[in-house]
Coordinates of C-alpha atoms and ligand atoms in Angstrom, one line a residue:
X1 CA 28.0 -1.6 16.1
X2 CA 25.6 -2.8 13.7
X3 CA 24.4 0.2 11.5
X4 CA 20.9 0.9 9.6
X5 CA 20.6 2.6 6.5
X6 CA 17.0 3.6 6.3
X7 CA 15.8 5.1 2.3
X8 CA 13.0 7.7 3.1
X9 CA 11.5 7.9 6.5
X10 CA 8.0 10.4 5.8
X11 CA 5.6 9.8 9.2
X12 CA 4.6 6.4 8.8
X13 CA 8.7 5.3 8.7
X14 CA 9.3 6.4 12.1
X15 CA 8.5 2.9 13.3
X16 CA 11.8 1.6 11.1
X17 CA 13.7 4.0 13.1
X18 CA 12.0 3.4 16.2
X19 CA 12.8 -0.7 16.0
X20 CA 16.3 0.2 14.7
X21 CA 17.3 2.2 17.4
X22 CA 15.4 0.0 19.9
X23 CA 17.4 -2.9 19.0
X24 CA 20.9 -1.2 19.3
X25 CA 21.6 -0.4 16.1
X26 CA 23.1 2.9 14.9
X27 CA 20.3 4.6 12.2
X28 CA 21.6 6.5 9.5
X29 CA 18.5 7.7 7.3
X30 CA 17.8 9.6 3.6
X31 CA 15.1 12.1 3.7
X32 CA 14.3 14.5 1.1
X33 CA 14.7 18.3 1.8
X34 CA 10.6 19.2 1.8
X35 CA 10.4 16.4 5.1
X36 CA 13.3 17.1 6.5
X37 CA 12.9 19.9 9.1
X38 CA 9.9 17.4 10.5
X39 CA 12.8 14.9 11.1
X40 CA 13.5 13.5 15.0
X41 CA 16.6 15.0 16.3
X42 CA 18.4 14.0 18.9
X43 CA 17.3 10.4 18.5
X44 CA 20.9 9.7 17.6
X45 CA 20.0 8.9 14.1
X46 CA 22.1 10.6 11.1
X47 CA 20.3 11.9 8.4
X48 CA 21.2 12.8 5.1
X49 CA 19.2 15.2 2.8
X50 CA 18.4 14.4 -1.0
X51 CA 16.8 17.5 -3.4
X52 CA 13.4 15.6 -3.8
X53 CA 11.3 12.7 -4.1
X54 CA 12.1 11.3 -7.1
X55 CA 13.6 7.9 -7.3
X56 CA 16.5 9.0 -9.1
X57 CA 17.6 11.7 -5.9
X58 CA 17.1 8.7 -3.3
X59 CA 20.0 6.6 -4.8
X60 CA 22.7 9.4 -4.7
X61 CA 21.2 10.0 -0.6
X62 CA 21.5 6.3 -0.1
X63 CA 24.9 5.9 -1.6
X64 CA 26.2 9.1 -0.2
X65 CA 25.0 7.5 3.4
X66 CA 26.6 4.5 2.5
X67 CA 29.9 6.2 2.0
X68 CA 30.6 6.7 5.0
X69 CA 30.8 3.0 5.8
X70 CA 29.0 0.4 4.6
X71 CA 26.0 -0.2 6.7
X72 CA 24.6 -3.9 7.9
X73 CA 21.2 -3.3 6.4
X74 CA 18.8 -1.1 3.9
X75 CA 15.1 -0.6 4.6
X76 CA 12.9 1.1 2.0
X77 CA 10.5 3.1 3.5
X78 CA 7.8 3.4 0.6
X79 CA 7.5 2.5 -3.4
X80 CA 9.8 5.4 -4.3
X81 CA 12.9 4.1 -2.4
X82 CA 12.7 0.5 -3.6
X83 CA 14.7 1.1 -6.6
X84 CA 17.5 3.3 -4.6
X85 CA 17.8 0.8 -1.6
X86 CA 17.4 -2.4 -3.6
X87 CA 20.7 -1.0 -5.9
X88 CA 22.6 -0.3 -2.7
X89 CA 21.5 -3.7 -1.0
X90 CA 22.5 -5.6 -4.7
X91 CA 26.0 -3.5 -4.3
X92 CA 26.9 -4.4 -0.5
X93 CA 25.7 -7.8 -0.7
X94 CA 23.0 -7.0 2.0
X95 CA 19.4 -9.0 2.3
X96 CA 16.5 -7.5 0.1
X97 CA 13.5 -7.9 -1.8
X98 CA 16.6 -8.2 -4.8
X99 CA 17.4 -6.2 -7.5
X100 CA 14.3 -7.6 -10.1
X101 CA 11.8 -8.0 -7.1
X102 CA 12.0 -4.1 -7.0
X103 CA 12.3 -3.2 -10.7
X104 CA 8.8 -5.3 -11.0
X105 CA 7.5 -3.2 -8.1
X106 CA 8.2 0.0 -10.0
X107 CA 6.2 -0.7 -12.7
X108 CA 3.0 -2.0 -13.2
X109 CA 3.4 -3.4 -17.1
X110 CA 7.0 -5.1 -15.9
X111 CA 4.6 -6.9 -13.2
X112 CA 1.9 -8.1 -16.1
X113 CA 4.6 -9.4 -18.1
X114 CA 6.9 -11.1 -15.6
X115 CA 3.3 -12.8 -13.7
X116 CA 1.8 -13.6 -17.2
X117 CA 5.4 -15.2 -17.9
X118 CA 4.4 -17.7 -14.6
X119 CA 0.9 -17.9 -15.4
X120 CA -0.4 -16.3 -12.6
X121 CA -3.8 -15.1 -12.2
X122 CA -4.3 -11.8 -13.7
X123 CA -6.9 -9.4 -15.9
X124 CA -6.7 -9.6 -19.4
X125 CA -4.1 -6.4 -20.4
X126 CA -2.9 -4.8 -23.1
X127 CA 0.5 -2.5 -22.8
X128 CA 0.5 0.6 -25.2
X129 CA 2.7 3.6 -26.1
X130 CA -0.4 5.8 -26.5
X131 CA -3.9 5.3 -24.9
X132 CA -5.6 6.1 -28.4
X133 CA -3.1 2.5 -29.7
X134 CA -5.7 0.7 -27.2
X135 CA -9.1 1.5 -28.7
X136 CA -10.1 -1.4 -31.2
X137 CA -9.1 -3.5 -27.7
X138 CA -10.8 -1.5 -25.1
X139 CA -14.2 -1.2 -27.0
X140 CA -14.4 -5.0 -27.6
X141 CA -13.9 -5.4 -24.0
X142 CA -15.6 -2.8 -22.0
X143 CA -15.7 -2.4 -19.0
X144 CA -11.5 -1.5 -18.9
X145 CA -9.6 -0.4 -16.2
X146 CA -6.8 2.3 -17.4
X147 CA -3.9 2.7 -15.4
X148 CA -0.7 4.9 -15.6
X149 CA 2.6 2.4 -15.0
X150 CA 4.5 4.0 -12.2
X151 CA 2.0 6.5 -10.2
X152 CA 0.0 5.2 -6.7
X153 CA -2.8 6.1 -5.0
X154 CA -4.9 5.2 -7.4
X155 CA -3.5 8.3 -9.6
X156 CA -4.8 7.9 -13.0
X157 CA -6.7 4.5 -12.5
X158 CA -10.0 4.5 -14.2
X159 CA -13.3 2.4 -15.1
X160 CA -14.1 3.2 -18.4
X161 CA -17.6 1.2 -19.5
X162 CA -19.1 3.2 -22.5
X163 CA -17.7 4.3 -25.7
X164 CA -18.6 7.8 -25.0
X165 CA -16.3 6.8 -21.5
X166 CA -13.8 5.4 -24.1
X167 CA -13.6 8.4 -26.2
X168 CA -13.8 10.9 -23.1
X169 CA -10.8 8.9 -22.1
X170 CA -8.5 9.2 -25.0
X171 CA -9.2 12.6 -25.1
X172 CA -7.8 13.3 -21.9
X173 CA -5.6 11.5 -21.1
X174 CA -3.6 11.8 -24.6
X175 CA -0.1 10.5 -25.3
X176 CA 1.9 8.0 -22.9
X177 CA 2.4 4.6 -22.5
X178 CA -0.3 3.2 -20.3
X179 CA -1.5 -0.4 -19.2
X180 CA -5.4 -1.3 -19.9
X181 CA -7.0 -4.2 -18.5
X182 CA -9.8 -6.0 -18.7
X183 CA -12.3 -5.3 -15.3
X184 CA -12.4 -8.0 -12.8
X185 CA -15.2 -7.9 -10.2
X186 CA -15.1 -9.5 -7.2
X187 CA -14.2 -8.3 -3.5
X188 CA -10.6 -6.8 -3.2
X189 CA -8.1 -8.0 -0.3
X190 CA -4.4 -7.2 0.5
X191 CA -1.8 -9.5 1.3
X192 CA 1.1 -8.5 3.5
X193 CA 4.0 -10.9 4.6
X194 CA 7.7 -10.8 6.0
X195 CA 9.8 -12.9 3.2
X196 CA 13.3 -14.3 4.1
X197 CA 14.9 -15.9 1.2
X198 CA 11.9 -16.0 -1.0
X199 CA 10.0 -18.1 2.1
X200 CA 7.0 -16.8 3.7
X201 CA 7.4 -16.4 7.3
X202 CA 4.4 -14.3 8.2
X203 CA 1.4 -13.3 6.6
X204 CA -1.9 -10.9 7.0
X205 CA -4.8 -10.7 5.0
X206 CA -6.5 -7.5 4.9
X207 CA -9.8 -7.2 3.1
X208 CA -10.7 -3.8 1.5
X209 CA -13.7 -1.6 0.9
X210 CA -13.2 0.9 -1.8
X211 CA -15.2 3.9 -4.1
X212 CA -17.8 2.7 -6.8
X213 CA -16.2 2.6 -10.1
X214 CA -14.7 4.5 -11.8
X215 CA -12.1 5.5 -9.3
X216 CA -11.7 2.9 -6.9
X217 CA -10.5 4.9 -3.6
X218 CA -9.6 3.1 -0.5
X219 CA -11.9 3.4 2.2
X220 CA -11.7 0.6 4.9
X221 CA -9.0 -1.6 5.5
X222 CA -9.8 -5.0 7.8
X223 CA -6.6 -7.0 9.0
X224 CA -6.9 -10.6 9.6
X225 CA -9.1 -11.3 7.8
X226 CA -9.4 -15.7 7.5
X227 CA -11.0 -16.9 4.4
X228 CA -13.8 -19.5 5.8
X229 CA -13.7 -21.7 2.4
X230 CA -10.7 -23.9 3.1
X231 CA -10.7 -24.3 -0.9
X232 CA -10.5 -19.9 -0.9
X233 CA -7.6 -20.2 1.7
X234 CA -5.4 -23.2 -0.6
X235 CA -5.8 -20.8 -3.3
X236 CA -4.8 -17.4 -2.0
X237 CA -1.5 -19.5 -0.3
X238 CA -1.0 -21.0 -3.8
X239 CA -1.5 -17.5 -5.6
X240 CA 0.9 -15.2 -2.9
X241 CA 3.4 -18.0 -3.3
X242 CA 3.7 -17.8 -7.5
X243 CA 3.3 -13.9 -7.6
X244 CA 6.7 -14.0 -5.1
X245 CA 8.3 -16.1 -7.0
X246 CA 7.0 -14.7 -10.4
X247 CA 8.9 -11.2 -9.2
X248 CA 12.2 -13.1 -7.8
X249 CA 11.1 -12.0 -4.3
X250 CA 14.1 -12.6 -2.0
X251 CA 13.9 -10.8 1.7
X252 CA 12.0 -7.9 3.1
X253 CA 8.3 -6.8 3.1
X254 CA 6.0 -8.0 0.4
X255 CA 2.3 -6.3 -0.6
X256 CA 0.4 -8.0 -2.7
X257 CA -3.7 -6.3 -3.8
X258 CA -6.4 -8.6 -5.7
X259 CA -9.6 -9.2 -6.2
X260 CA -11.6 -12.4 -5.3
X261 CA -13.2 -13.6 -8.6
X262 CA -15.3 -16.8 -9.3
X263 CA -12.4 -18.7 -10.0
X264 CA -10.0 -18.0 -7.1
X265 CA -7.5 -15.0 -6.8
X266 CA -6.9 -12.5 -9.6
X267 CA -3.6 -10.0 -9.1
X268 CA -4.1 -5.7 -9.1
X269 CA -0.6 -5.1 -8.1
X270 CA 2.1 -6.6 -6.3
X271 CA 5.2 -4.0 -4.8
X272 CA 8.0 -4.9 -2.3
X273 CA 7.2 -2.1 0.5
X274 CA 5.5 -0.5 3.2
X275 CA 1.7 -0.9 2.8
X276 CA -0.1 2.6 2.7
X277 CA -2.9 3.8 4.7
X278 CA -1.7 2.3 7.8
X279 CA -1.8 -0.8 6.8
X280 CA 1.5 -2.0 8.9
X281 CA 0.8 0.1 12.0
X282 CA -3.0 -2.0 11.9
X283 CA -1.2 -5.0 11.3
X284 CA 0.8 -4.5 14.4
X285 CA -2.0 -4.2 16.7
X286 CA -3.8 -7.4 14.9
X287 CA -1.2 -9.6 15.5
X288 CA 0.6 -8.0 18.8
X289 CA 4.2 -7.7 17.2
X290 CA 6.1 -5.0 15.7
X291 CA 5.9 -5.7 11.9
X292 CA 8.6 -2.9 11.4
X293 CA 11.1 -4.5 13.8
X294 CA 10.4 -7.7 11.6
X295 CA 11.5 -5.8 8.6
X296 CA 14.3 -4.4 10.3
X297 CA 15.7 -7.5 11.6
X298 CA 15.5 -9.1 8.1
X299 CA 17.5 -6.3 6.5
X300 CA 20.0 -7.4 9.0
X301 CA 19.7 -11.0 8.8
X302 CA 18.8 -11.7 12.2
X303 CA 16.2 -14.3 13.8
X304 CA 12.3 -13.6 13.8
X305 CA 11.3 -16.5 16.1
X306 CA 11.1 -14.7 18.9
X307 CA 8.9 -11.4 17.7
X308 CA 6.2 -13.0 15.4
X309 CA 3.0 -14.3 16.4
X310 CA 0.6 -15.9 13.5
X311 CA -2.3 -15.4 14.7
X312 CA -4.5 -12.4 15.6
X313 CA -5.2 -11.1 19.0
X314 CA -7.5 -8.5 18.2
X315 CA -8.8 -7.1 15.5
X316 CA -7.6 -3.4 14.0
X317 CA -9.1 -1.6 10.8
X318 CA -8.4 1.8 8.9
X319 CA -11.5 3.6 7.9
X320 CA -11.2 6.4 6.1
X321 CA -14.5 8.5 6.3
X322 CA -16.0 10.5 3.4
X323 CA -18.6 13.0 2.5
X324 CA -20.7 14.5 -0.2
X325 CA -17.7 17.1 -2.3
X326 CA -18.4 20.8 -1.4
X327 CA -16.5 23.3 1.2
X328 CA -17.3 21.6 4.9
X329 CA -19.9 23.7 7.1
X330 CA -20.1 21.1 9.5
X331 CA -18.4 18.3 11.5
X332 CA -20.4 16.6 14.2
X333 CA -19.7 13.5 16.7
X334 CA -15.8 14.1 16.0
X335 CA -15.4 13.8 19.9
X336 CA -18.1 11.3 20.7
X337 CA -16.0 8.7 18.5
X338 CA -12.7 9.8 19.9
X339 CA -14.2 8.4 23.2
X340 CA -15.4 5.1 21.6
X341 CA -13.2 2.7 23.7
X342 CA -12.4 1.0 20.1
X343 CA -11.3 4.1 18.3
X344 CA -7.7 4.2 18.7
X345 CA -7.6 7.1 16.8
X346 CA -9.2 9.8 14.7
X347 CA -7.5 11.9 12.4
X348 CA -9.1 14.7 10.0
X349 CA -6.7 16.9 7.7
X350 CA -9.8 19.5 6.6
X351 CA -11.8 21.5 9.1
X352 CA -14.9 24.1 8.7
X353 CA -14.7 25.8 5.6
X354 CA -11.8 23.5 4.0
X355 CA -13.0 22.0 0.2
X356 CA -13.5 18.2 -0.6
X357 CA -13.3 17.3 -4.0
X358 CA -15.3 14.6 -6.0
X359 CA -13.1 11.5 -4.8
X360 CA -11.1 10.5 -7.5
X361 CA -7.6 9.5 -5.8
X362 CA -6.3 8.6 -1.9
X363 CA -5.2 11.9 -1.6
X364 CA -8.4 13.4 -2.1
X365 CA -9.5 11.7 1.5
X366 CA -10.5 13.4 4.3
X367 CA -8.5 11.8 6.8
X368 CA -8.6 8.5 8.7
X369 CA -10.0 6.5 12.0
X370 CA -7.8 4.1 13.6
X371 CA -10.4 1.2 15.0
X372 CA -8.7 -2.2 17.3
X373 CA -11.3 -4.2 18.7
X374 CA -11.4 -7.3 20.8
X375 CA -13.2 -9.2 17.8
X376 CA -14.2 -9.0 14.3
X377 CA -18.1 -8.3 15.3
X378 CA -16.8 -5.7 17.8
X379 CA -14.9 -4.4 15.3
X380 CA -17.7 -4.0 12.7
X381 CA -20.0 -2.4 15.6
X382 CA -17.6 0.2 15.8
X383 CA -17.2 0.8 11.9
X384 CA -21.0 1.5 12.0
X385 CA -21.2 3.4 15.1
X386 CA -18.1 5.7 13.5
X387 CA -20.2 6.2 10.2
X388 CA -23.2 6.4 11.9
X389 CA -22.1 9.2 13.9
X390 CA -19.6 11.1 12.1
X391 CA -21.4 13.6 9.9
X392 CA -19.7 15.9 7.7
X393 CA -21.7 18.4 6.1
X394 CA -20.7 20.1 2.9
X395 CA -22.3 22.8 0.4
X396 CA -21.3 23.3 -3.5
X397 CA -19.7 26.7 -4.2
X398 CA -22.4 29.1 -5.8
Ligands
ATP1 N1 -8.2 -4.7 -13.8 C1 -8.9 -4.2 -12.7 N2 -10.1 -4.7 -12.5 C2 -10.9 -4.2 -11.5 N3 -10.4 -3.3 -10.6 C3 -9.2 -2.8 -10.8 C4 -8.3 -3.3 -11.8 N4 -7.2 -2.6 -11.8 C5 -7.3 -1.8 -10.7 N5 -8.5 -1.9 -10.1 C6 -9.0 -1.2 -8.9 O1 -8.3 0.1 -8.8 C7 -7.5 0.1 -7.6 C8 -6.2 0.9 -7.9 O2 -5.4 0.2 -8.9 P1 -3.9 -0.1 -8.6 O3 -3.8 -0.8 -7.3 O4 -3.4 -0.8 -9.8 O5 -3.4 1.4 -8.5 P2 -2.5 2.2 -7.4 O6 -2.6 3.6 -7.9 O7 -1.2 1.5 -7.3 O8 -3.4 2.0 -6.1 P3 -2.9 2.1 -4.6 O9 -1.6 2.8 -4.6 O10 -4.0 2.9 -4.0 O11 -2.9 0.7 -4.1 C9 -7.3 -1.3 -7.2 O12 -7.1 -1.4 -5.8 C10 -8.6 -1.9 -7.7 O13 -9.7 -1.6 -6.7
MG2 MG1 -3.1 -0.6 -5.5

């Protein structure tokens, strides 16, 4: 029986276990003890608890799953089991992103270095022990973008475009090593593709709408998205292919963010897992295939021919609504979108009196809308009609 070790599972890695055990393989999965008792029992998946979510308890999880026979395949679920399952995968001799792919995915300085080694395109950065180190650099280069190494979400990320920003900045934040960076404007895609053997065997682009500056939240998420300049589209081929091989990527899931600048593609990040917000699950419905499956079946070295399809058949978005910060006294048109025959599905996690901070980080968001349309301008009707009609009233605590 072929068996699947799965690191971390959460909500959005049910799908891994889902394809896993739709294929016929035997699941055994690590979950941490705070998202455990949400676990599916009875699926005839094994699971194996770990203390908590740090990257550290994942690997003794993993390897104590492991131990009980070495498994076929390891899927990471999300960026903290990258490091656990690519050590496990590098110890079996089982297909994965490889054992440098994920230590670059870890850590945002690791990635400057190793893509600056390979001359991709990148912002202008500076690494530092201590944000205060980074001054004289900052203020000759304003605006900056600040950014902790190792947090997501857009934890920590900042604009900072004044001195008085600058000095705010080191005052806060003080000591720790941080990356800063020079601000790159431009409009901000993802990039999402199944890798076997550092070859690119599918691919989505996903264009993205975030907050203003200084905090760059993600709001809406567009998959398949086709760049119409043909020059735009050589360049963004040419760029995903040298940031893969610039991290040694070998098998498995790659997503890549950047920003479209006058001069062609310039990298934010690059990590060897599950896109957030969604992202796979609207990738699935754009293309009409089970991206998770895909993953699956390459942790196990099987064929893809048969499951992927390159080209869109509709057209999915995430949209992640937000409102003016304040406790909510209001929600209106909730149910007329639920019935929009585009809206797959609406989601909220605060209700009547719940408080909504300034927007400063994913978490922060107020929950999400699940949009697949027929086409792109279908799609966009229904983004409006959602924002038109979705009104969440909020007032300041006196
Ligand atoms: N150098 C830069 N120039 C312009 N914008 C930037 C720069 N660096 C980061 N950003 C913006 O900040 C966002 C968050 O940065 P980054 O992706 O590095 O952090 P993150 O916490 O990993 O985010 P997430 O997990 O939400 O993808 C980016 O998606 C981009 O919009
Ligand atoms: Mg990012």
């Amino acid at each position: 029986m072929t068996e699947l070790l799965l690191v971390g599972v959460g909500q959005m890695g049910r799908p891994y276990l889902e394809a896993a055990l739709r294929i016929g393989c035997t699941v055994r999965a690590v979950e941490s003890r705070a998202a455990f008792p949400g676990l599916p029992v009875g699926t005839g998946a094994d699971f194996y608890q770990v203390d908590n979510g740090l990257d550290e308890s994942w690997l003794l999880g993993a390897l104590q799953a492991a131990e009980q026979g070495p498994p076929q395949g390891v899927v990471a679920f999300a960026e903290a089991h990258v490091t656990a399952a690519a050590l496990l995968q590098d110890r079996l001799g089982v297909p994965g992103p490889s054992l440098h792919a994920a230590t670059i995915s870890r850590n945002k300085g690791l990635q400057r270095m190793s893509c600056a080694a390979r001359g991709v395109s990148q912002p202008e950065f500076l690494l530092v022990p201590s944000i205060a180190d980074a001054r004289e650099w900052m203020a000759e280069r304003l605006p900056v973008v600040v950014k902790p190494l190792t947090f997501g979400g857009s934890v920590g990320v900042e604009q900072v475009s004044t001195i008085e920003e600058l000095d705010s900045a080191i005052e806060r934040r003080g000591e720790g090593k941080l990356l800063v960076e020079g601000a790159v404007s431009g409009p901000e895609f993802s990039w999402e593709a199944l890798v076997r053997d550092g070859s690119v065997l599918f691919e989505n682009v996903t264009a993205k709408e975030t907050t203003e500056p200084p905090y760059f939240v993600e709001l809406t998420h567009r998959c398949g998205h086709r760049f119409e300049d043909p020059k735009v589209a050589q360049q963004v081929q040419e760029f995903t292919r040298l940031v893969l091989d610039a991290i040694g990527m070998r098998t498995g899931l790659a997503h890549l963010e950047f920003r479209l600048g006058p001069d062609g593609p310039v990298l934010m990040e690059v990590a060897v897992r599950t896109p957030g917000d969604h992202i796979a699950e609207a990738v699935c419905l754009t293309y009409g295939f089970d991206l998770y499956e895909g993953v699956v079946r390459l942790a196990l070295g099987l064929p893809l021919d048969d499951l992927i399809q390159r080209e869109p058949v509709q057209f999915a978005a995430v949209h992640h609504p937000d409102c003016p910060p304040g406790r909510i006294t209001g929600i209106e048109g909730l149910s007329e979108i639920e019935a929009h025959p585009f809206v797959q599905r609406v989601s909220l996690n605060r209700g009547i009196g719940d408080l909504v901070k300034p927007l400063s980080s994913s978490s922060e968001r107020i929950g999400y809308a699940l949009v697949v349309a027929p086409t792109p301008e279908a799609r966009e009707e229904t983004l409006a009609f959602i924002q038109a009609r979705l009104r969440i009233t909020t007032v300041l605590d006196g």
